[in-house]
Amino acid sequence: MKKLIVVWFALLAVFGVVWGQDALTGKLEIFSWWAGDEGVALQALMTSTRACILGWK
Amino acid sequence: MYPGVEVINATVAGGAGINAKAVLKTRMLGGNPPDSFQVHAGQELIGTWVIAHRMEDLTWLFEEEGLLEAFPKGLIDLISTEEGIWTVPLNIHRSNLIWYIPENLKKWGVEVPTTWEEFLEIAPKLQEQGIIPLALGRNWTAQHLWESVALSVLGPEKWEALWEGGLSFTSPEMIKVWDLFGQILQYTNDDAPSLSWQQAVDLVVNGTAAFNVMGDWAAGYMTSTLGLEPEKDFGWAPSPGTQGIFMMLSDSFGLPIGAPHRENAIAWLKLVGSKEGQDAFNPLKGSISARVDSDLSKYNVYSQSAAADWRSNTIVGSLVHGVVANERFMDGFATVMEIFLASRNSQQAAMAAEAIAIQSGISK
């Protein structure tokens, strides 16, 4: 019984993470004055490792 | 794992955000906010968007992400009121810097001036050789130069007193600031009103001008865009008379009330505040991380020196880049600068500055 409860909570946790991730869809508008030359660093931030993990493009 | 979020990189070009801020104001007042926007930490944020109740409190995000410990207390104070914490700082920039090409100075027989008096002594020698002593761009870059000149005349205590209502804009010290600024302007390029800040930096890089006073985004431009190497290809120093003082500004991002994609914006703000995000952005931008745990090995020699100065210098806030005055004053000060550039009349400029200081609640 204990094992069943552990498995049940583990499944809940996994689905919770997936549902949470699914919420990140749609658009994200970032407004700034960093265009052209000044935009290089912003682009790097947007495509940085963590952004890639989040699945942004 | 995630289906993907389409990031819309909505930029409005123009140094110091002069054009972007006007567009943002229209959108915010029209009920059409972006998901997140760039704003300078300090009065540009607090005195404009927070007092107008247009921002979401991010205190919970700071607690959840450990950002209260990640940023210096003084910086958190700049983005906070008693009601909350309003943006996530992305970087620290330094405003009071003078840029030059070491090889050119050697060729022209001049050294980096440590005071404006020294600059005024060497400027005619440069002019005799056909060199513009000091490169300048359009209006806001003149304001940028002005704040460095003012800091050199006033020192950090009186500079801060000016913004806290403790020093009049018409005081003898402030007249001295305008007088000195006028003298310095005699040694700048005639086409300044038509040049961007990058074009003013270009004048130094291509050997047309000797110096440029600009924030350290100039380092980002020279390294990331022009491919130059700090120390070897270009040099820097505190702007004359401001040794040991770090005039700071910080770009930050916030969450406007009514952001259409709020959850995505929160994910963005977590990235902005993260060590990884800051260390991806700042080495390219010329700024340093706003976090205390930044990996300095990822930064070039300029940024490493800026990080050392940030920790050891006296810190003051920038006017032109939103730290010490609200947008109302900054808008008015652009007009004051326009008047001074045309008239070179110190008394008139000082009185006009005092008038807008009273209107915007700085002077009583």
GROMACS .gro file of C-alpha atoms in nm:
model
  421
    1MET     CA    1   0.000   0.000   0.000
    2LYS     CA    2   0.284   0.238   0.094
    3LYS     CA    3   0.449   0.167  -0.241
    4LEU     CA    4   0.125   0.247  -0.422
    5ILE     CA    5   0.097   0.581  -0.242
    6VAL     CA    6   0.459   0.669  -0.326
    7VAL     CA    7   0.403   0.580  -0.694
    8TRP     CA    8   0.080   0.782  -0.696
    9PHE     CA    9   0.253   1.093  -0.559
   10ALA     CA   10   0.547   1.047  -0.796
   11LEU     CA   11   0.306   1.035  -1.092
   12LEU     CA   12   0.126   1.342  -0.961
   13ALA     CA   13   0.457   1.527  -0.938
   14VAL     CA   14   0.559   1.430  -1.292
   15PHE     CA   15   0.222   1.531  -1.439
   16GLY     CA   16   0.231   1.849  -1.237
   17VAL     CA   17   0.565   1.943  -1.392
   18VAL     CA   18   0.442   1.863  -1.743
   19TRP     CA   19   0.118   2.056  -1.695
   20GLY     CA   20   0.318   2.346  -1.558
   21GLN     CA   21   0.541   2.340  -1.864
   22ASP     CA   22   0.246   2.322  -2.099
   23ALA     CA   23   0.131   2.656  -1.962
   24LEU     CA   24   0.429   2.817  -2.136
   25THR     CA   25   0.289   2.854  -2.484
   26GLY     CA   26   0.194   3.149  -2.695
   27LYS     CA   27   0.390   3.469  -2.717
   28LEU     CA   28   0.622   3.679  -2.506
   29GLU     CA   29   0.678   4.040  -2.606
   30ILE     CA   30   0.993   4.197  -2.463
   31PHE     CA   31   1.006   4.574  -2.513
   32SER     CA   32   1.342   4.752  -2.506
   33TRP     CA   33   1.559   5.009  -2.681
   34TRP     CA   34   1.833   4.760  -2.757
   35ALA     CA   35   1.815   4.745  -3.136
   36GLY     CA   36   2.092   4.683  -3.388
   37ASP     CA   37   2.439   4.692  -3.230
   38GLU     CA   38   2.290   4.712  -2.884
   39GLY     CA   39   2.066   4.413  -2.947
   40VAL     CA   40   2.350   4.158  -2.962
   41ALA     CA   41   2.358   4.100  -2.588
   42LEU     CA   42   1.979   4.082  -2.562
   43GLN     CA   43   1.970   3.819  -2.835
   44ALA     CA   44   2.234   3.623  -2.645
   45LEU     CA   45   2.020   3.637  -2.335
   46MET     CA   46   1.712   3.523  -2.525
   47THR     CA   47   1.898   3.229  -2.673
   48SER     CA   48   2.107   3.150  -2.368
   49THR     CA   49   2.125   2.802  -2.227
   50ARG     CA   50   1.837   2.844  -1.990
   51ALA     CA   51   1.621   2.997  -2.259
   52CYS     CA   52   1.689   2.693  -2.477
   53ILE     CA   53   1.586   2.464  -2.193
   54LEU     CA   54   1.264   2.658  -2.167
   55GLY     CA   55   1.208   2.594  -2.536
   56TRP     CA   56   1.205   2.957  -2.643
   57LYS     CA   57   1.294   3.044  -2.999
   58MET     CA   58   0.966   1.965  -2.317
   59TYR     CA   59   0.785   2.289  -2.371
   60PRO     CA   60   0.586   2.344  -2.688
   61GLY     CA   61   0.775   2.669  -2.744
   62VAL     CA   62   0.708   3.032  -2.685
   63GLU     CA   63   0.739   3.283  -2.965
   64VAL     CA   64   0.956   3.565  -2.834
   65ILE     CA   65   0.875   3.900  -2.989
   66ASN     CA   66   1.183   4.119  -2.957
   67ALA     CA   67   1.010   4.456  -2.973
   68THR     CA   68   1.280   4.719  -2.995
   69VAL     CA   69   1.263   5.090  -3.057
   70ALA     CA   70   1.612   5.214  -3.142
   71GLY     CA   71   1.766   5.520  -2.980
   72GLY     CA   72   2.035   5.553  -2.716
   73ALA     CA   73   1.926   5.595  -2.352
   74GLY     CA   74   1.577   5.486  -2.460
   75ILE     CA   75   1.468   5.834  -2.566
   76ASN     CA   76   1.243   5.703  -2.847
   77ALA     CA   77   1.139   5.380  -2.675
   78LYS     CA   78   1.013   5.559  -2.365
   79ALA     CA   79   0.774   5.771  -2.573
   80VAL     CA   80   0.634   5.461  -2.748
   81LEU     CA   81   0.607   5.276  -2.417
   82LYS     CA   82   0.416   5.564  -2.260
   83THR     CA   83   0.161   5.558  -2.542
   84ARG     CA   84   0.116   5.182  -2.510
   85MET     CA   85   0.091   5.179  -2.131
   86LEU     CA   86  -0.156   5.466  -2.119
   87GLY     CA   87  -0.354   5.306  -2.402
   88GLY     CA   88  -0.396   4.980  -2.208
   89ASN     CA   89  -0.167   4.788  -2.444
   90PRO     CA   90   0.139   4.698  -2.231
   91PRO     CA   91   0.410   4.460  -2.352
   92ASP     CA   92   0.466   4.146  -2.146
   93SER     CA   93   0.784   4.295  -1.999
   94PHE     CA   94   0.976   4.615  -2.067
   95GLN     CA   95   1.318   4.766  -2.007
   96VAL     CA   96   1.333   5.045  -1.753
   97HIS     CA   97   1.617   5.204  -1.560
   98ALA     CA   98   1.623   5.122  -1.191
   99GLY     CA   99   1.557   5.426  -0.975
  100GLN     CA  100   1.327   5.723  -1.028
  101GLU     CA  101   1.258   5.641  -1.394
  102LEU     CA  102   1.082   5.327  -1.263
  103ILE     CA  103   0.949   5.446  -0.928
  104GLY     CA  104   0.860   5.803  -1.019
  105THR     CA  105   0.697   5.708  -1.347
  106TRP     CA  106   0.539   5.362  -1.349
  107VAL     CA  107   0.519   5.258  -0.984
  108ILE     CA  108   0.349   5.574  -0.857
  109ALA     CA  109   0.103   5.539  -1.145
  110HIS     CA  110   0.017   5.184  -1.022
  111ARG     CA  111   0.113   5.025  -1.355
  112MET     CA  112   0.348   4.755  -1.223
  113GLU     CA  113   0.301   4.422  -1.047
  114ASP     CA  114   0.480   4.370  -0.716
  115LEU     CA  115   0.756   4.112  -0.765
  116THR     CA  116   0.846   4.057  -0.399
  117TRP     CA  117   0.721   3.698  -0.419
  118LEU     CA  118   0.950   3.631  -0.718
  119PHE     CA  119   1.250   3.772  -0.532
  120GLU     CA  120   1.174   3.543  -0.238
  121GLU     CA  121   1.109   3.237  -0.453
  122GLU     CA  122   1.423   3.281  -0.668
  123GLY     CA  123   1.656   3.388  -0.386
  124LEU     CA  124   1.706   3.730  -0.547
  125LEU     CA  125   1.699   3.918  -0.216
  126GLU     CA  126   2.039   3.765  -0.140
  127ALA     CA  127   2.164   3.776  -0.501
  128PHE     CA  128   2.156   4.155  -0.546
  129PRO     CA  129   2.326   4.426  -0.335
  130LYS     CA  130   2.088   4.591  -0.088
  131GLY     CA  131   2.148   4.937  -0.234
  132LEU     CA  132   2.033   4.814  -0.574
  133ILE     CA  133   1.721   4.650  -0.433
  134ASP     CA  134   1.642   4.981  -0.261
  135LEU     CA  135   1.646   5.151  -0.603
  136ILE     CA  136   1.373   4.922  -0.736
  137SER     CA  137   1.163   4.913  -0.419
  138THR     CA  138   0.908   5.116  -0.231
  139GLU     CA  139   0.737   5.032   0.096
  140GLU     CA  140   0.469   4.861  -0.113
  141GLY     CA  141   0.692   4.620  -0.302
  142ILE     CA  142   0.981   4.534  -0.533
  143TRP     CA  143   0.901   4.633  -0.888
  144THR     CA  144   1.157   4.508  -1.141
  145VAL     CA  145   1.442   4.259  -1.183
  146PRO     CA  146   1.782   4.428  -1.244
  147LEU     CA  147   1.979   4.280  -1.534
  148ASN     CA  148   2.305   4.471  -1.512
  149ILE     CA  149   2.515   4.753  -1.374
  150HIS     CA  150   2.653   5.012  -1.614
  151ARG     CA  151   2.900   5.289  -1.536
  152SER     CA  152   2.828   5.631  -1.680
  153ASN     CA  153   3.136   5.839  -1.591
  154LEU     CA  154   3.405   5.710  -1.826
  155ILE     CA  155   3.633   5.862  -2.087
  156TRP     CA  156   3.739   5.646  -2.385
  157TYR     CA  157   4.045   5.678  -2.605
  158ILE     CA  158   4.286   5.489  -2.831
  159PRO     CA  159   4.621   5.461  -2.646
  160GLU     CA  160   4.830   5.448  -2.964
  161ASN     CA  161   4.670   5.768  -3.096
  162LEU     CA  162   4.732   5.960  -2.774
  163LYS     CA  163   5.097   5.856  -2.791
  164LYS     CA  164   5.117   5.974  -3.152
  165TRP     CA  165   4.960   6.310  -3.065
  166GLY     CA  166   5.176   6.357  -2.754
  167VAL     CA  167   4.894   6.383  -2.499
  168GLU     CA  168   4.793   6.192  -2.190
  169VAL     CA  169   4.451   6.107  -2.054
  170PRO     CA  170   4.330   6.413  -1.859
  171THR     CA  171   4.257   6.350  -1.492
  172THR     CA  172   4.082   6.686  -1.449
  173TRP     CA  173   3.881   6.906  -1.687
  174GLU     CA  174   4.145   7.176  -1.639
  175GLU     CA  175   4.401   6.935  -1.784
  176PHE     CA  176   4.164   6.861  -2.071
  177LEU     CA  177   4.126   7.233  -2.145
  178GLU     CA  178   4.507   7.260  -2.153
  179ILE     CA  179   4.563   6.976  -2.400
  180ALA     CA  180   4.257   7.044  -2.619
  181PRO     CA  181   4.416   7.332  -2.817
  182LYS     CA  182   4.723   7.111  -2.882
  183LEU     CA  183   4.497   6.847  -3.032
  184GLN     CA  184   4.311   7.102  -3.240
  185GLU     CA  185   4.642   7.231  -3.382
  186GLN     CA  186   4.698   6.878  -3.514
  187GLY     CA  187   4.353   6.871  -3.674
  188ILE     CA  188   4.210   6.643  -3.406
  189ILE     CA  189   3.869   6.694  -3.241
  190PRO     CA  190   3.950   6.689  -2.868
  191LEU     CA  191   3.617   6.546  -2.754
  192ALA     CA  192   3.364   6.356  -2.968
  193LEU     CA  193   2.999   6.426  -2.895
  194GLY     CA  194   2.668   6.300  -3.033
  195ARG     CA  195   2.311   6.425  -3.016
  196ASN     CA  196   2.131   6.593  -2.725
  197TRP     CA  197   2.122   6.305  -2.476
  198THR     CA  198   2.496   6.247  -2.513
  199ALA     CA  199   2.549   6.615  -2.425
  200GLN     CA  200   2.341   6.552  -2.112
  201HIS     CA  201   2.556   6.246  -2.048
  202LEU     CA  202   2.871   6.460  -2.070
  203TRP     CA  203   2.705   6.722  -1.848
  204GLU     CA  204   2.643   6.477  -1.565
  205SER     CA  205   3.009   6.374  -1.563
  206VAL     CA  206   3.115   6.739  -1.560
  207ALA     CA  207   2.865   6.816  -1.282
  208LEU     CA  208   2.993   6.524  -1.076
  209SER     CA  209   3.349   6.650  -1.109
  210VAL     CA  210   3.252   6.999  -0.988
  211LEU     CA  211   3.010   6.894  -0.714
  212GLY     CA  212   3.158   6.569  -0.583
  213PRO     CA  213   2.936   6.283  -0.468
  214GLU     CA  214   2.777   6.454  -0.164
  215LYS     CA  215   2.659   6.766  -0.343
  216TRP     CA  216   2.551   6.560  -0.647
  217GLU     CA  217   2.321   6.360  -0.422
  218ALA     CA  218   2.209   6.674  -0.237
  219LEU     CA  219   2.101   6.821  -0.571
  220TRP     CA  220   1.848   6.541  -0.621
  221GLU     CA  221   1.730   6.544  -0.263
  222GLY     CA  222   1.645   6.913  -0.267
  223GLY     CA  223   1.951   7.009  -0.062
  224LEU     CA  224   2.130   7.210  -0.332
  225SER     CA  225   1.967   7.467  -0.556
  226PHE     CA  226   2.003   7.440  -0.934
  227THR     CA  227   2.083   7.812  -0.931
  228SER     CA  228   2.357   7.787  -0.665
  229PRO     CA  229   2.708   7.917  -0.746
  230GLU     CA  230   2.827   7.555  -0.776
  231MET     CA  231   2.569   7.485  -1.046
  232ILE     CA  232   2.658   7.801  -1.237
  233LYS     CA  233   3.017   7.677  -1.226
  234VAL     CA  234   2.902   7.342  -1.373
  235TRP     CA  235   2.735   7.514  -1.668
  236ASP     CA  236   3.033   7.748  -1.720
  237LEU     CA  237   3.279   7.459  -1.729
  238PHE     CA  238   3.047   7.254  -1.949
  239GLY     CA  239   3.031   7.547  -2.193
  240GLN     CA  240   3.411   7.568  -2.205
  241ILE     CA  241   3.437   7.196  -2.277
  242LEU     CA  242   3.176   7.216  -2.555
  243GLN     CA  243   3.409   7.449  -2.746
  244TYR     CA  244   3.627   7.147  -2.812
  245THR     CA  245   3.359   6.913  -2.949
  246ASN     CA  246   3.259   6.834  -3.308
  247ASP     CA  247   3.023   7.070  -3.495
  248ASP     CA  248   2.812   6.785  -3.631
  249ALA     CA  249   2.730   6.646  -3.283
  250PRO     CA  250   2.349   6.698  -3.317
  251SER     CA  251   2.339   6.455  -3.611
  252LEU     CA  252   2.549   6.176  -3.459
  253SER     CA  253   2.441   5.870  -3.261
  254TRP     CA  254   2.650   5.770  -2.962
  255GLN     CA  255   2.804   5.492  -3.170
  256GLN     CA  256   2.907   5.743  -3.438
  257ALA     CA  257   3.068   5.959  -3.169
  258VAL     CA  258   3.264   5.654  -3.049
  259ASP     CA  259   3.358   5.584  -3.413
  260LEU     CA  260   3.524   5.929  -3.432
  261VAL     CA  261   3.760   5.818  -3.155
  262VAL     CA  262   3.819   5.474  -3.301
  263ASN     CA  263   3.901   5.607  -3.649
  264GLY     CA  264   4.137   5.873  -3.513
  265THR     CA  265   3.925   6.178  -3.593
  266ALA     CA  266   3.875   6.259  -3.224
  267ALA     CA  267   4.085   6.201  -2.914
  268PHE     CA  268   3.826   6.130  -2.642
  269ASN     CA  269   3.462   6.047  -2.583
  270VAL     CA  270   3.275   6.052  -2.253
  271MET     CA  271   3.023   5.770  -2.261
  272GLY     CA  272   2.893   5.488  -2.046
  273ASP     CA  273   3.048   5.145  -2.067
  274TRP     CA  274   2.806   5.030  -2.334
  275ALA     CA  275   3.081   5.190  -2.545
  276ALA     CA  276   3.303   4.898  -2.435
  277GLY     CA  277   3.033   4.655  -2.546
  278TYR     CA  278   3.012   4.832  -2.882
  279MET     CA  279   3.389   4.838  -2.935
  280THR     CA  280   3.434   4.472  -2.840
  281SER     CA  281   3.115   4.303  -2.962
  282THR     CA  282   3.052   4.510  -3.277
  283LEU     CA  283   3.391   4.654  -3.377
  284GLY     CA  284   3.596   4.354  -3.260
  285LEU     CA  285   3.845   4.562  -3.060
  286GLU     CA  286   4.032   4.439  -2.757
  287PRO     CA  287   4.013   4.636  -2.432
  288GLU     CA  288   4.348   4.771  -2.304
  289LYS     CA  289   4.525   4.681  -2.629
  290ASP     CA  290   4.302   4.856  -2.887
  291PHE     CA  291   4.115   5.101  -2.665
  292GLY     CA  292   4.159   5.249  -2.321
  293TRP     CA  293   3.934   5.400  -2.055
  294ALA     CA  294   3.952   5.601  -1.735
  295PRO     CA  295   3.707   5.766  -1.500
  296SER     CA  296   3.587   6.088  -1.662
  297PRO     CA  297   3.806   6.380  -1.550
  298GLY     CA  298   3.768   6.473  -1.184
  299THR     CA  299   3.562   6.167  -1.090
  300GLN     CA  300   3.831   5.921  -0.980
  301GLY     CA  301   3.702   5.690  -0.708
  302ILE     CA  302   3.338   5.762  -0.794
  303PHE     CA  303   3.118   5.514  -0.982
  304MET     CA  304   2.816   5.682  -1.141
  305MET     CA  305   2.586   5.386  -1.190
  306LEU     CA  306   2.273   5.289  -1.373
  307SER     CA  307   2.095   4.961  -1.400
  308ASP     CA  308   1.873   4.825  -1.675
  309SER     CA  309   1.589   4.623  -1.535
  310PHE     CA  310   1.277   4.445  -1.655
  311GLY     CA  311   0.937   4.449  -1.491
  312LEU     CA  312   0.592   4.302  -1.517
  313PRO     CA  313   0.327   4.556  -1.615
  314ILE     CA  314  -0.025   4.509  -1.482
  315GLY     CA  315  -0.230   4.356  -1.762
  316ALA     CA  316   0.064   4.187  -1.938
  317PRO     CA  317  -0.104   3.968  -2.203
  318HIS     CA  318   0.122   3.665  -2.145
  319ARG     CA  319   0.190   3.694  -1.774
  320GLU     CA  320   0.322   3.341  -1.713
  321ASN     CA  321   0.573   3.373  -1.997
  322ALA     CA  322   0.679   3.711  -1.864
  323ILE     CA  323   0.745   3.558  -1.523
  324ALA     CA  324   0.962   3.288  -1.685
  325TRP     CA  325   1.148   3.570  -1.864
  326LEU     CA  326   1.202   3.760  -1.539
  327LYS     CA  327   1.341   3.445  -1.375
  328LEU     CA  328   1.593   3.422  -1.660
  329VAL     CA  329   1.678   3.794  -1.631
  330GLY     CA  330   1.752   3.752  -1.260
  331SER     CA  331   1.946   3.428  -1.294
  332LYS     CA  332   2.324   3.402  -1.274
  333GLU     CA  333   2.331   3.217  -1.607
  334GLY     CA  334   2.118   3.479  -1.781
  335GLN     CA  335   2.319   3.771  -1.645
  336ASP     CA  336   2.651   3.610  -1.733
  337ALA     CA  337   2.526   3.543  -2.089
  338PHE     CA  338   2.411   3.901  -2.139
  339ASN     CA  339   2.659   4.127  -1.964
  340PRO     CA  340   2.995   4.020  -2.114
  341LEU     CA  341   2.856   4.123  -2.454
  342LYS     CA  342   2.686   4.441  -2.335
  343GLY     CA  343   2.988   4.597  -2.163
  344SER     CA  344   2.806   4.598  -1.830
  345ILE     CA  345   2.864   4.384  -1.524
  346SER     CA  346   2.620   4.148  -1.361
  347ALA     CA  347   2.393   4.300  -1.100
  348ARG     CA  348   2.435   3.981  -0.894
  349VAL     CA  349   2.700   3.943  -0.626
  350ASP     CA  350   2.784   3.585  -0.733
  351SER     CA  351   2.871   3.656  -1.097
  352ASP     CA  352   3.141   3.445  -1.269
  353LEU     CA  353   3.399   3.715  -1.351
  354SER     CA  354   3.610   3.473  -1.557
  355LYS     CA  355   3.348   3.519  -1.831
  356TYR     CA  356   3.418   3.893  -1.849
  357ASN     CA  357   3.692   4.087  -2.027
  358VAL     CA  358   3.955   4.304  -1.861
  359TYR     CA  359   3.740   4.618  -1.882
  360SER     CA  360   3.444   4.454  -1.708
  361GLN     CA  361   3.667   4.298  -1.445
  362SER     CA  362   3.802   4.645  -1.364
  363ALA     CA  363   3.447   4.782  -1.353
  364ALA     CA  364   3.346   4.505  -1.112
  365ALA     CA  365   3.640   4.595  -0.886
  366ASP     CA  366   3.547   4.966  -0.896
  367TRP     CA  367   3.179   4.883  -0.828
  368ARG     CA  368   3.288   4.719  -0.503
  369SER     CA  369   3.539   4.984  -0.392
  370ASN     CA  370   3.424   5.324  -0.528
  371THR     CA  371   3.172   5.574  -0.392
  372ILE     CA  372   2.846   5.497  -0.574
  373VAL     CA  373   2.619   5.769  -0.710
  374GLY     CA  374   2.323   5.751  -0.948
  375SER     CA  375   2.300   5.878  -1.306
  376LEU     CA  376   2.058   6.151  -1.407
  377VAL     CA  377   2.040   6.080  -1.780
  378HIS     CA  378   1.989   5.709  -1.722
  379GLY     CA  379   1.702   5.730  -1.483
  380VAL     CA  380   1.843   5.679  -1.135
  381VAL     CA  381   1.810   6.014  -0.961
  382ALA     CA  382   1.522   6.196  -1.133
  383ASN     CA  383   1.182   6.108  -1.269
  384GLU     CA  384   1.085   6.123  -1.636
  385ARG     CA  385   0.919   6.461  -1.597
  386PHE     CA  386   1.249   6.618  -1.495
  387MET     CA  387   1.444   6.424  -1.758
  388ASP     CA  388   1.210   6.538  -2.037
  389GLY     CA  389   1.241   6.896  -1.920
  390PHE     CA  390   1.617   6.872  -1.884
  391ALA     CA  391   1.649   6.773  -2.251
  392THR     CA  392   1.488   7.109  -2.332
  393VAL     CA  393   1.721   7.290  -2.091
  394MET     CA  394   2.014   7.129  -2.271
  395GLU     CA  395   1.875   7.238  -2.607
  396ILE     CA  396   1.850   7.595  -2.478
  397PHE     CA  397   2.206   7.587  -2.344
  398LEU     CA  398   2.353   7.434  -2.660
  399ALA     CA  399   2.202   7.723  -2.854
  400SER     CA  400   2.269   8.008  -2.608
  401ARG     CA  401   2.564   7.894  -2.389
  402ASN     CA  402   2.404   8.103  -2.117
  403SER     CA  403   2.476   7.947  -1.775
  404GLN     CA  404   2.237   8.165  -1.574
  405GLN     CA  405   1.950   8.096  -1.812
  406ALA     CA  406   2.015   7.718  -1.809
  407ALA     CA  407   2.042   7.711  -1.430
  408MET     CA  408   1.715   7.899  -1.387
  409ALA     CA  409   1.536   7.674  -1.638
  410ALA     CA  410   1.668   7.363  -1.460
  411GLU     CA  411   1.548   7.501  -1.125
  412ALA     CA  412   1.202   7.562  -1.272
  413ILE     CA  413   1.163   7.204  -1.394
  414ALA     CA  414   1.309   7.072  -1.068
  415ILE     CA  415   1.030   7.252  -0.881
  416GLN     CA  416   0.767   7.129  -1.127
  417SER     CA  417   0.884   6.769  -1.098
  418GLY     CA  418   0.905   6.777  -0.717
  419ILE     CA  419   1.285   6.772  -0.680
  420SER     CA  420   1.337   7.127  -0.548
  421LYS     CA  421   1.097   7.298  -0.313
   0.00000   0.00000   0.00000
